[in-house]
Amino acid sequence: MIFVISKSSFAFDSTLTSKLQFTIDSIRTSQNFKGVSASVIIPGHGLWQGVSGVSHSGVNITPGMYLGIGSNTKTFMSALALKLAEMNVIKLEDSLYKWIPRFVFVDSTITIRQLLNHTSGIFSISEKPGYADSILANPNRHWTPEEILNTFLSTPYFPKGQSFRYSNTNYIILGMIIKSAAGEQVSAKLNELILDPLGLDDTFLAVEEIVQDTIAHPWANGIDINATPRTSLLSAAWTAGAMYSNSENTSRWYQNLFGGQFLATSSMSQMLNFTPQSGFVYGLGVTRYVINGRVLFGHSGDIRGYTSCMLFDTTLNMSITVLVNQLGVNPVAIAVALLNTVLRNPLPQIGVDLTLSAIIEGFYDNSYEKMRMSDTATVFIRNSFFPYTIVDSSTAILDSSTFSGLFRLQKVTSGNYYITLKHRNSIETWSKLPVNLTAGSADQYEFVSNQSTAYGNNLALADNSPLRYSIYSGDVNGDAIVDAFDLSEIDNDAFIFAQGYFLTDITGDNLVDASDGSIADNNAANFVSVIRP
């Protein structure tokens, strides 16, 4: 079930509205670029949309205009791949040869995961000398992905999995796999699984879909290039960078995605698995930014005539989108300026700051009385009555020493709710009873000191002295039970000596081995599963 964050009905703070508008006006004026469209969504406070500048001579840019989002397309495609994996249409460990023909310079044993996180080593077609000239030489040409690969591929940067290098080719090949696995156009699957369910009616994959509404004119080198056909450019970029949207749609997309409302928790954990090869800054189609000590998820993008940046602040659960209709502008800097404007003008607190404590069974080390690592988990706040609808959610990090995380819930009003906790390879755990939460307050709940804090006493004994309980580990595939299917995935990764942030790493030591299988095997033998009201 997708819990959709729709267009906000909250009235945005008027003072902050003026200051955000001043921010983009002053930046555009000082840098003298054509136009910008921006949006900020703060849960509980609503949506701000602002524009500044022009689309083209005599026509101001407007909030509803479409702009190219370039490589922000990659986040959509990564989420689409993860959704298909949830449906068992594909697996992230599938090799390329399962879905597409062989190509020169492409190791067919590369996995889908290695495409998504740019550890494939495949040469980026856009770095081939003469690429831009070839694409622009005949602007009406429609390139197929096969033609792009056969024309512009070159020697790989490195053997698969050995390093990190951003490559547009990865996401073109991903598009080919999605099309092959789904048996239809990528845009059809994108609409079916993402855009339509989330109500993102102003977002589309160009070339495969016809533009019906107004596009903000693209500018390059001081020239309005809107009259130049973009068929060649967009067909070449395709699933690596050919999407269009407006700032409202993309901000709402980030609210749904990073607010934990679109992908399963296990899928979200994989998306946010920032690879060591990238210096822990790139996951699956998403970048991790640390700005003034704050962690943000996002991506930037550019395509001829447009630049863009989308950010999600993990502290405020706030999304920021900046779309510019001109090359040579830094949209990340504009997005950060908007973030700083919000931080300098704090809004009244709405919702609940919930401090929740839980121990992850497999991570706990009795010798040191702490977990081997801190890790992300997601809290879902559910109605206290059947069917226990999700009313809010938040993702935070459970600290390895305190076992606590601060979960900022932005939409909760005062009342009684079930609290459910889900970790990437653990059993979903429910509070024993509905818990009273008070809007505008700081509340606490814990699953550590007493087994009865969980519904059905569904906690494992973690330590006798001091007495501590933990949420059960081993639900690798997220199907609410620990069984042979989870063991199979653990065994497969142990066989290849998998190291790093894997779902199958039950013990949290960044190594998949027999110790992980032992915990899952024990819980499977005891038929450990979710217990719900």
Short mmCIF file of C-alpha atoms in Angstrom, two decimals:
data_model
loop_
_atom_site.label_atom_id
_atom_site.label_comp_id
_atom_site.label_asym_id
_atom_site.label_seq_id
_atom_site.Cartn_x
_atom_site.Cartn_y
_atom_site.Cartn_z
CA MET A 1 0.00 0.00 0.00
CA ILE A 2 1.29 3.46 -0.88
CA PHE A 3 0.43 6.20 1.61
CA VAL A 4 0.38 9.21 -0.70
CA ILE A 5 1.52 12.64 0.34
CA SER A 6 -0.73 14.81 -1.78
CA LYS A 7 -0.80 18.49 -2.53
CA SER A 8 -0.73 20.35 0.77
CA SER A 9 -3.79 22.06 2.18
CA PHE A 10 -1.74 23.97 4.78
CA ALA A 11 -1.22 27.71 4.32
CA PHE A 12 2.52 28.37 4.27
CA ASP A 13 3.84 30.93 6.75
CA SER A 14 3.59 34.37 5.14
CA THR A 15 6.83 35.72 6.64
CA LEU A 16 8.84 32.73 5.49
CA THR A 17 7.15 32.96 2.08
CA SER A 18 8.49 36.48 1.63
CA LYS A 19 11.99 35.52 2.74
CA LEU A 20 12.19 32.49 0.45
CA GLN A 21 11.02 34.61 -2.47
CA PHE A 22 13.63 37.23 -1.61
CA THR A 23 16.28 34.49 -1.57
CA ILE A 24 15.67 33.35 -5.14
CA ASP A 25 15.10 36.88 -6.43
CA SER A 26 18.39 38.13 -5.02
CA ILE A 27 20.38 35.12 -6.23
CA ARG A 28 18.94 35.34 -9.74
CA THR A 29 19.56 39.07 -9.92
CA SER A 30 23.12 38.88 -8.61
CA GLN A 31 24.06 35.97 -10.90
CA ASN A 32 22.06 37.34 -13.84
CA PHE A 33 20.55 34.10 -15.11
CA LYS A 34 17.23 33.71 -16.90
CA GLY A 35 14.78 32.00 -14.59
CA VAL A 36 14.25 29.72 -11.62
CA SER A 37 11.32 27.74 -10.27
CA ALA A 38 11.60 26.46 -6.70
CA SER A 39 9.50 24.68 -4.09
CA VAL A 40 9.82 23.84 -0.41
CA ILE A 41 7.58 21.38 1.44
CA ILE A 42 7.70 21.28 5.23
CA PRO A 43 5.36 18.64 6.69
CA GLY A 44 2.69 20.24 8.82
CA HIS A 45 3.42 23.67 7.38
CA GLY A 46 2.64 23.20 3.71
CA LEU A 47 4.07 24.02 0.31
CA TRP A 48 5.90 27.12 -0.84
CA GLN A 49 6.33 27.71 -4.58
CA GLY A 50 8.35 30.56 -5.96
CA VAL A 51 9.52 31.70 -9.37
CA SER A 52 11.85 34.44 -10.52
CA GLY A 53 12.87 35.62 -13.97
CA VAL A 54 11.70 34.69 -17.44
CA SER A 55 11.06 31.71 -19.64
CA HIS A 56 11.83 33.76 -22.73
CA SER A 57 11.56 37.29 -24.03
CA GLY A 58 8.43 38.95 -22.65
CA VAL A 59 7.19 35.82 -20.83
CA ASN A 60 7.81 35.30 -17.12
CA ILE A 61 8.53 31.83 -15.83
CA THR A 62 5.51 30.39 -13.97
CA PRO A 63 5.17 27.65 -11.31
CA GLY A 64 3.35 25.29 -13.67
CA MET A 65 5.97 25.34 -16.43
CA TYR A 66 7.91 22.14 -17.11
CA LEU A 67 11.70 22.11 -16.99
CA GLY A 68 14.18 19.37 -17.79
CA ILE A 69 15.47 17.69 -14.63
CA GLY A 70 18.50 15.96 -16.20
CA SER A 71 20.12 13.38 -13.95
CA ASN A 72 17.41 13.72 -11.31
CA THR A 73 15.79 11.22 -13.68
CA LYS A 74 18.12 8.64 -12.12
CA THR A 75 16.36 8.74 -8.75
CA PHE A 76 13.05 7.99 -10.44
CA MET A 77 14.61 5.10 -12.36
CA SER A 78 16.30 3.68 -9.28
CA ALA A 79 13.00 3.78 -7.38
CA LEU A 80 11.26 2.13 -10.33
CA ALA A 81 13.85 -0.67 -10.35
CA LEU A 82 13.45 -1.17 -6.60
CA LYS A 83 9.67 -1.30 -6.97
CA LEU A 84 10.03 -3.94 -9.71
CA ALA A 85 12.34 -5.88 -7.39
CA GLU A 86 9.67 -5.75 -4.67
CA MET A 87 7.28 -7.26 -7.22
CA ASN A 88 9.86 -10.00 -8.05
CA VAL A 89 9.99 -8.85 -11.67
CA ILE A 90 13.75 -8.32 -11.38
CA LYS A 91 16.42 -8.87 -8.75
CA LEU A 92 19.17 -6.37 -8.05
CA GLU A 93 21.71 -9.18 -8.23
CA ASP A 94 20.57 -10.17 -11.74
CA SER A 95 23.39 -10.07 -14.27
CA LEU A 96 22.97 -7.98 -17.39
CA TYR A 97 23.02 -11.03 -19.66
CA LYS A 98 19.69 -12.15 -18.18
CA TRP A 99 17.89 -9.16 -19.69
CA ILE A 100 19.84 -7.58 -22.55
CA PRO A 101 22.14 -8.62 -25.42
CA ARG A 102 25.90 -8.49 -25.04
CA PHE A 103 27.74 -5.30 -26.01
CA VAL A 104 31.41 -4.65 -26.64
CA PHE A 105 33.05 -2.99 -23.59
CA VAL A 106 30.25 -4.21 -21.25
CA ASP A 107 30.90 -7.08 -18.85
CA SER A 108 27.63 -9.02 -19.05
CA THR A 109 28.08 -10.33 -15.49
CA ILE A 110 27.69 -6.83 -14.06
CA THR A 111 24.63 -6.70 -11.80
CA ILE A 112 21.71 -4.28 -11.76
CA ARG A 113 22.87 -3.10 -8.33
CA GLN A 114 26.26 -2.15 -9.79
CA LEU A 115 24.50 -0.08 -12.45
CA LEU A 116 22.44 1.71 -9.83
CA ASN A 117 25.37 2.62 -7.57
CA HIS A 118 27.88 3.31 -10.37
CA THR A 119 30.33 0.57 -9.40
CA SER A 120 30.01 -1.20 -12.77
CA GLY A 121 33.06 0.50 -14.29
CA ILE A 122 31.17 0.99 -17.57
CA PHE A 123 32.40 3.97 -19.61
CA SER A 124 30.04 6.97 -19.62
CA ILE A 125 28.90 7.60 -23.18
CA SER A 126 28.73 11.37 -22.55
CA GLU A 127 32.51 11.43 -21.95
CA LYS A 128 33.33 10.08 -25.40
CA PRO A 129 35.20 12.74 -27.43
CA GLY A 130 32.81 14.16 -30.01
CA TYR A 131 29.69 12.90 -28.22
CA ALA A 132 28.00 16.30 -27.93
CA ASP A 133 28.80 17.24 -31.53
CA SER A 134 27.39 13.94 -32.78
CA ILE A 135 24.18 14.31 -30.79
CA LEU A 136 23.62 17.92 -31.85
CA ALA A 137 24.57 17.40 -35.51
CA ASN A 138 21.11 16.09 -36.38
CA PRO A 139 18.71 17.30 -33.68
CA ASN A 140 15.76 15.41 -35.21
CA ARG A 141 17.45 12.01 -35.04
CA HIS A 142 15.91 9.47 -32.67
CA TRP A 143 18.66 7.40 -31.09
CA THR A 144 17.89 3.93 -29.79
CA PRO A 145 19.79 2.86 -26.66
CA GLU A 146 21.45 0.12 -28.71
CA GLU A 147 22.75 2.73 -31.17
CA ILE A 148 24.03 4.86 -28.30
CA LEU A 149 25.95 1.96 -26.76
CA ASN A 150 27.37 0.73 -30.06
CA THR A 151 28.46 4.23 -31.08
CA PHE A 152 29.85 5.80 -27.91
CA LEU A 153 31.03 3.06 -25.54
CA SER A 154 34.73 2.72 -24.83
CA THR A 155 37.09 0.81 -22.54
CA PRO A 156 35.72 0.32 -18.99
CA TYR A 157 37.14 2.48 -16.23
CA PHE A 158 37.82 -0.51 -13.95
CA PRO A 159 36.63 -4.10 -13.34
CA LYS A 160 33.10 -4.31 -11.91
CA GLY A 161 32.76 -3.59 -8.20
CA GLN A 162 36.33 -2.36 -7.77
CA SER A 163 35.67 1.36 -7.55
CA PHE A 164 33.10 4.11 -8.17
CA ARG A 165 32.67 6.31 -11.22
CA TYR A 166 29.51 8.13 -12.21
CA SER A 167 28.35 6.95 -15.62
CA ASN A 168 25.25 7.91 -17.59
CA THR A 169 25.56 4.61 -19.45
CA ASN A 170 24.59 2.71 -16.30
CA TYR A 171 21.11 4.21 -16.32
CA ILE A 172 20.63 3.82 -20.07
CA ILE A 173 21.31 0.10 -19.63
CA LEU A 174 18.96 0.12 -16.63
CA GLY A 175 16.24 1.51 -18.90
CA MET A 176 16.84 -1.33 -21.35
CA ILE A 177 16.49 -3.86 -18.52
CA ILE A 178 13.27 -2.28 -17.23
CA LYS A 179 11.81 -2.30 -20.72
CA SER A 180 12.84 -5.93 -21.26
CA ALA A 181 11.56 -7.13 -17.88
CA ALA A 182 8.29 -5.18 -17.99
CA GLY A 183 7.56 -5.94 -21.62
CA GLU A 184 6.51 -2.35 -22.32
CA GLN A 185 7.84 1.19 -22.59
CA VAL A 186 9.64 2.52 -19.54
CA SER A 187 7.25 5.48 -19.43
CA ALA A 188 4.28 3.11 -19.15
CA LYS A 189 5.78 1.39 -16.12
CA LEU A 190 6.88 4.71 -14.65
CA ASN A 191 3.32 6.00 -14.91
CA GLU A 192 1.78 2.80 -13.57
CA LEU A 193 3.99 2.36 -10.52
CA ILE A 194 5.10 5.89 -9.58
CA LEU A 195 3.55 8.88 -11.30
CA ASP A 196 -0.12 7.84 -11.32
CA PRO A 197 -0.28 6.42 -7.77
CA LEU A 198 1.44 9.51 -6.37
CA GLY A 199 -0.56 11.97 -8.46
CA LEU A 200 2.54 13.39 -10.15
CA ASP A 201 0.59 14.54 -13.19
CA ASP A 202 3.17 17.13 -14.27
CA THR A 203 6.09 14.71 -14.60
CA PHE A 204 6.99 12.67 -17.68
CA LEU A 205 9.74 10.89 -19.59
CA ALA A 206 10.35 12.91 -22.74
CA VAL A 207 10.54 11.29 -26.20
CA GLU A 208 8.34 8.41 -25.04
CA GLU A 209 5.60 10.89 -24.12
CA ILE A 210 4.30 13.99 -25.90
CA VAL A 211 4.45 17.31 -24.06
CA GLN A 212 1.02 18.88 -23.73
CA ASP A 213 1.68 21.97 -21.61
CA THR A 214 4.08 24.88 -21.45
CA ILE A 215 7.81 24.29 -21.17
CA ALA A 216 10.12 26.95 -19.80
CA HIS A 217 12.50 27.79 -22.65
CA PRO A 218 16.02 26.36 -22.24
CA TRP A 219 18.99 28.72 -22.54
CA ALA A 220 22.64 28.00 -23.34
CA ASN A 221 25.45 30.50 -23.89
CA GLY A 222 22.99 33.37 -23.71
CA ILE A 223 20.83 31.94 -26.51
CA ASP A 224 17.22 30.76 -26.30
CA ILE A 225 17.54 27.24 -27.80
CA ASN A 226 13.86 26.30 -27.54
CA ALA A 227 13.44 26.38 -31.34
CA THR A 228 16.08 23.66 -31.78
CA PRO A 229 14.49 20.20 -31.81
CA ARG A 230 15.51 18.07 -28.80
CA THR A 231 14.72 14.60 -30.17
CA SER A 232 18.36 13.61 -30.54
CA LEU A 233 19.37 15.05 -27.17
CA LEU A 234 16.54 13.48 -25.21
CA SER A 235 16.53 10.09 -26.92
CA ALA A 236 20.27 9.84 -26.23
CA ALA A 237 19.78 10.77 -22.55
CA TRP A 238 16.62 8.66 -22.13
CA THR A 239 16.45 6.99 -18.70
CA ALA A 240 19.67 8.70 -17.60
CA GLY A 241 18.32 12.24 -17.94
CA ALA A 242 15.30 12.91 -20.18
CA MET A 243 12.54 13.56 -17.64
CA TYR A 244 10.65 16.84 -17.24
CA SER A 245 8.69 18.10 -14.26
CA ASN A 246 7.89 21.18 -12.23
CA SER A 247 9.16 22.09 -8.78
CA GLU A 248 5.94 21.22 -6.93
CA ASN A 249 5.78 17.69 -8.35
CA THR A 250 9.42 16.96 -7.65
CA SER A 251 9.27 18.27 -4.07
CA ARG A 252 6.22 16.10 -3.46
CA TRP A 253 8.04 13.15 -5.04
CA TYR A 254 10.84 13.56 -2.49
CA GLN A 255 8.33 13.76 0.36
CA ASN A 256 6.81 10.45 -0.67
CA LEU A 257 10.12 8.74 -1.42
CA PHE A 258 12.31 9.81 1.50
CA GLY A 259 9.38 10.13 3.88
CA GLY A 260 9.12 6.35 3.68
CA GLN A 261 5.74 6.29 1.96
CA PHE A 262 6.64 4.76 -1.40
CA LEU A 263 9.20 1.96 -1.08
CA ALA A 264 9.26 -0.88 1.41
CA THR A 265 11.65 -0.33 4.31
CA SER A 266 14.03 -2.99 2.97
CA SER A 267 14.10 -1.27 -0.43
CA MET A 268 14.68 2.11 1.16
CA SER A 269 17.60 0.67 3.12
CA GLN A 270 19.14 -0.52 -0.13
CA MET A 271 18.63 2.85 -1.83
CA LEU A 272 20.36 4.54 1.11
CA ASN A 273 23.24 2.06 1.20
CA PHE A 274 25.98 4.57 0.40
CA THR A 275 28.82 2.53 -1.04
CA PRO A 276 32.34 2.61 0.40
CA GLN A 277 33.66 2.83 -3.19
CA SER A 278 31.96 6.24 -3.49
CA GLY A 279 33.26 7.45 -0.15
CA PHE A 280 29.81 6.71 1.29
CA VAL A 281 28.19 9.56 -0.66
CA TYR A 282 26.30 7.67 -3.41
CA GLY A 283 23.66 5.00 -2.95
CA LEU A 284 21.19 3.71 -5.51
CA GLY A 285 20.36 6.79 -7.57
CA VAL A 286 20.75 9.15 -4.62
CA THR A 287 23.53 11.32 -3.21
CA ARG A 288 24.25 11.89 0.49
CA TYR A 289 25.14 15.48 1.35
CA VAL A 290 26.42 16.74 4.70
CA ILE A 291 25.83 20.49 4.92
CA ASN A 292 26.65 22.34 8.14
CA GLY A 293 26.38 19.06 10.03
CA ARG A 294 22.98 18.20 8.55
CA VAL A 295 22.44 15.04 6.50
CA LEU A 296 20.48 15.51 3.28
CA PHE A 297 19.59 13.10 0.50
CA GLY A 298 19.23 14.27 -3.08
CA HIS A 299 20.63 14.58 -6.56
CA SER A 300 21.57 17.24 -9.06
CA GLY A 301 21.16 17.24 -12.80
CA ASP A 302 21.71 19.13 -16.00
CA ILE A 303 20.79 18.71 -19.62
CA ARG A 304 21.34 21.27 -22.35
CA GLY A 305 19.50 24.42 -21.26
CA TYR A 306 18.52 23.24 -17.77
CA THR A 307 20.06 22.59 -14.35
CA SER A 308 18.33 21.20 -11.27
CA CYS A 309 18.77 20.12 -7.68
CA MET A 310 16.49 18.23 -5.29
CA LEU A 311 17.24 17.86 -1.58
CA PHE A 312 15.57 16.17 1.38
CA ASP A 313 16.59 17.36 4.84
CA THR A 314 16.49 14.35 7.18
CA THR A 315 16.11 16.49 10.31
CA LEU A 316 13.03 18.46 9.28
CA ASN A 317 11.78 15.91 6.70
CA MET A 318 11.74 18.90 4.35
CA SER A 319 12.08 18.72 0.58
CA ILE A 320 13.57 21.46 -1.58
CA THR A 321 13.58 21.61 -5.38
CA VAL A 322 15.35 24.15 -7.59
CA LEU A 323 14.87 24.10 -11.37
CA VAL A 324 16.75 26.58 -13.58
CA ASN A 325 16.27 27.13 -17.32
CA GLN A 326 19.90 27.94 -18.06
CA LEU A 327 23.21 26.10 -18.08
CA GLY A 328 26.14 27.29 -15.98
CA VAL A 329 24.12 27.92 -12.81
CA ASN A 330 24.74 26.02 -9.56
CA PRO A 331 21.31 24.81 -8.39
CA VAL A 332 22.75 23.08 -5.31
CA ALA A 333 23.93 26.43 -3.97
CA ILE A 334 20.46 27.89 -4.49
CA ALA A 335 18.84 24.93 -2.71
CA VAL A 336 21.24 25.32 0.22
CA ALA A 337 20.42 29.04 0.36
CA LEU A 338 16.72 28.14 0.64
CA LEU A 339 17.55 25.60 3.36
CA ASN A 340 19.45 28.24 5.31
CA THR A 341 16.57 30.68 4.94
CA VAL A 342 14.25 28.15 6.55
CA LEU A 343 16.72 27.43 9.36
CA ARG A 344 17.12 31.14 10.13
CA ASN A 345 13.35 31.50 10.42
CA PRO A 346 12.13 28.51 12.47
CA LEU A 347 8.45 27.70 12.30
CA PRO A 348 6.26 26.71 15.26
CA GLN A 349 6.60 23.00 16.03
CA ILE A 350 3.81 20.82 14.72
CA GLY A 351 3.77 17.10 15.22
CA VAL A 352 5.78 15.01 17.67
CA ASP A 353 9.45 14.38 18.36
CA LEU A 354 9.44 10.71 19.34
CA THR A 355 12.53 9.26 20.99
CA LEU A 356 12.30 5.52 20.50
CA SER A 357 14.71 2.94 21.87
CA ALA A 358 15.24 -0.55 20.48
CA ILE A 359 18.04 -3.08 20.22
CA ILE A 360 18.56 -4.96 16.97
CA GLU A 361 18.99 -8.60 18.00
CA GLY A 362 21.76 -9.58 15.60
CA PHE A 363 23.71 -6.36 16.14
CA TYR A 364 23.91 -6.67 19.93
CA ASP A 365 27.29 -7.61 21.43
CA ASN A 366 26.94 -8.89 25.01
CA SER A 367 30.64 -8.40 25.70
CA TYR A 368 30.46 -4.65 25.13
CA GLU A 369 26.77 -4.22 26.02
CA LYS A 370 26.10 -2.27 22.85
CA MET A 371 25.31 -2.83 19.18
CA ARG A 372 28.11 -3.32 16.67
CA MET A 373 26.84 -0.43 14.57
CA SER A 374 24.25 2.31 14.49
CA ASP A 375 21.68 1.84 11.75
CA THR A 376 18.59 3.39 10.22
CA ALA A 377 15.10 2.27 11.16
CA THR A 378 11.64 3.53 10.32
CA VAL A 379 8.78 4.25 12.70
CA PHE A 380 5.22 4.07 11.41
CA ILE A 381 2.43 5.73 13.38
CA ARG A 382 -0.84 3.86 12.88
CA ASN A 383 -4.44 4.51 13.83
CA SER A 384 -5.48 2.67 16.97
CA PHE A 385 -8.41 1.02 15.20
CA PHE A 386 -8.67 -1.45 12.33
CA PRO A 387 -7.29 -1.36 9.64
CA TYR A 388 -4.58 0.55 11.56
CA THR A 389 -3.93 3.01 8.73
CA ILE A 390 -0.51 4.68 8.62
CA VAL A 391 -0.88 8.36 9.48
CA ASP A 392 2.80 9.29 9.64
CA SER A 393 6.28 7.83 9.45
CA SER A 394 9.85 8.89 10.07
CA THR A 395 13.28 7.39 9.54
CA ALA A 396 16.14 7.91 11.99
CA ILE A 397 19.30 6.24 13.22
CA LEU A 398 19.25 3.93 16.24
CA ASP A 399 22.45 4.71 18.14
CA SER A 400 24.69 1.73 18.87
CA SER A 401 25.28 2.76 22.50
CA THR A 402 22.03 4.42 23.62
CA PHE A 403 19.81 2.28 21.35
CA SER A 404 17.75 5.44 20.76
CA GLY A 405 16.75 7.45 17.73
CA LEU A 406 14.86 10.73 17.35
CA PHE A 407 11.95 10.25 14.97
CA ARG A 408 10.40 13.54 13.86
CA LEU A 409 6.73 13.05 13.09
CA GLN A 410 5.32 16.04 11.26
CA LYS A 411 1.67 15.14 10.65
CA VAL A 412 0.57 13.53 13.92
CA THR A 413 -2.17 15.26 15.89
CA SER A 414 -2.82 14.52 19.55
CA GLY A 415 -4.29 11.08 20.11
CA ASN A 416 -3.63 7.39 20.68
CA TYR A 417 -1.66 5.46 18.07
CA TYR A 418 0.09 2.15 17.59
CA ILE A 419 3.83 2.59 17.11
CA THR A 420 5.49 0.12 14.74
CA LEU A 421 9.22 -0.17 14.17
CA LYS A 422 10.87 -1.66 11.08
CA HIS A 423 14.57 -2.21 10.55
CA ARG A 424 16.10 -3.40 7.27
CA ASN A 425 16.51 -7.07 8.26
CA SER A 426 14.40 -7.32 11.41
CA ILE A 427 10.83 -8.28 12.19
CA GLU A 428 8.34 -5.42 12.25
CA THR A 429 7.49 -4.78 15.90
CA TRP A 430 4.30 -3.16 17.28
CA SER A 431 3.74 -1.38 20.58
CA LYS A 432 1.74 -3.40 23.10
CA LEU A 433 -1.12 -0.90 23.13
CA PRO A 434 -1.95 2.38 21.41
CA VAL A 435 0.35 5.09 22.80
CA ASN A 436 -0.77 8.61 23.62
CA LEU A 437 1.11 11.17 21.53
CA THR A 438 0.69 14.91 22.05
CA ALA A 439 1.21 17.32 19.16
CA GLY A 440 3.96 19.85 19.77
CA SER A 441 5.59 17.69 22.42
CA ALA A 442 8.52 15.35 22.85
CA ASP A 443 7.40 11.78 23.62
CA GLN A 444 9.23 8.53 24.31
CA TYR A 445 8.73 4.81 23.80
CA GLU A 446 11.08 1.87 24.20
CA PHE A 447 11.28 -1.82 23.33
CA VAL A 448 14.32 -2.54 25.55
CA SER A 449 13.54 -2.96 29.25
CA ASN A 450 10.47 -5.18 29.17
CA GLN A 451 9.24 -7.83 26.78
CA SER A 452 5.67 -6.70 27.36
CA THR A 453 6.31 -3.35 25.63
CA ALA A 454 5.83 -5.18 22.30
CA TYR A 455 2.51 -6.48 21.06
CA GLY A 456 2.35 -10.21 21.73
CA ASN A 457 5.60 -9.95 23.75
CA ASN A 458 7.31 -10.22 20.37
CA LEU A 459 10.84 -9.44 21.56
CA ALA A 460 13.96 -11.59 21.98
CA LEU A 461 16.04 -11.71 25.14
CA ALA A 462 19.23 -9.79 24.36
CA ASP A 463 21.01 -9.73 27.72
CA ASN A 464 20.41 -11.11 31.23
CA SER A 465 22.54 -8.56 33.03
CA PRO A 466 21.46 -5.87 32.54
CA LEU A 467 18.09 -7.26 31.46
CA ARG A 468 17.50 -6.16 27.87
CA TYR A 469 15.23 -7.22 25.03
CA SER A 470 15.61 -6.78 21.27
CA ILE A 471 13.60 -6.84 18.10
CA TYR A 472 14.02 -10.11 16.20
CA SER A 473 16.54 -10.22 13.34
CA GLY A 474 16.57 -12.29 10.16
CA ASP A 475 13.68 -11.03 8.03
CA VAL A 476 15.93 -10.31 5.07
CA ASN A 477 13.25 -10.26 2.37
CA GLY A 478 10.77 -8.21 4.40
CA ASP A 479 7.90 -10.70 4.19
CA ALA A 480 7.15 -10.54 7.95
CA ILE A 481 8.54 -14.00 8.81
CA VAL A 482 11.98 -15.51 9.27
CA ASP A 483 12.15 -18.65 7.15
CA ALA A 484 14.11 -20.65 4.59
CA PHE A 485 13.83 -17.90 1.99
CA ASP A 486 15.78 -15.54 4.25
CA LEU A 487 18.35 -18.25 4.97
CA SER A 488 18.81 -18.84 1.25
CA GLU A 489 19.66 -15.18 0.64
CA ILE A 490 22.10 -15.18 3.55
CA ASP A 491 23.77 -18.38 2.31
CA ASN A 492 24.14 -16.94 -1.19
CA ASP A 493 25.91 -13.82 0.08
CA ALA A 494 28.03 -15.80 2.54
CA PHE A 495 29.16 -18.05 -0.31
CA ILE A 496 30.61 -15.05 -2.18
CA PHE A 497 32.08 -13.55 1.02
CA ALA A 498 29.93 -10.42 0.69
CA GLN A 499 31.32 -7.46 2.61
CA GLY A 500 29.64 -4.14 3.24
CA TYR A 501 26.18 -2.87 4.03
CA PHE A 502 24.07 -5.86 3.01
CA LEU A 503 20.55 -6.81 4.07
CA THR A 504 21.95 -10.26 4.77
CA ASP A 505 24.46 -8.90 7.30
CA ILE A 506 22.39 -9.88 10.34
CA THR A 507 25.16 -9.22 12.87
CA GLY A 508 26.09 -5.73 11.67
CA ASP A 509 29.79 -6.49 11.22
CA ASN A 510 29.80 -5.65 7.47
CA LEU A 511 30.51 -9.30 6.62
CA VAL A 512 28.04 -11.99 5.58
CA ASP A 513 29.06 -15.34 7.05
CA ALA A 514 27.88 -18.30 9.10
CA SER A 515 27.16 -16.16 12.16
CA ASP A 516 24.42 -14.34 10.23
CA GLY A 517 22.87 -17.60 9.13
CA SER A 518 22.94 -18.94 12.69
CA ILE A 519 20.70 -16.16 14.02
CA ALA A 520 18.24 -16.44 11.15
CA ASP A 521 18.23 -20.24 11.40
CA ASN A 522 17.39 -20.11 15.10
CA ASN A 523 14.54 -17.66 14.54
CA ALA A 524 13.22 -19.65 11.59
CA ALA A 525 13.20 -22.79 13.74
CA ASN A 526 11.12 -20.90 16.30
CA PHE A 527 8.71 -19.61 13.62
CA VAL A 528 9.45 -15.97 14.45
CA SER A 529 7.12 -13.63 12.60
CA VAL A 530 5.25 -10.34 12.95
CA ILE A 531 2.53 -10.26 15.59
CA ARG A 532 -0.11 -7.61 14.92
CA PRO A 533 -3.37 -6.60 16.61
#
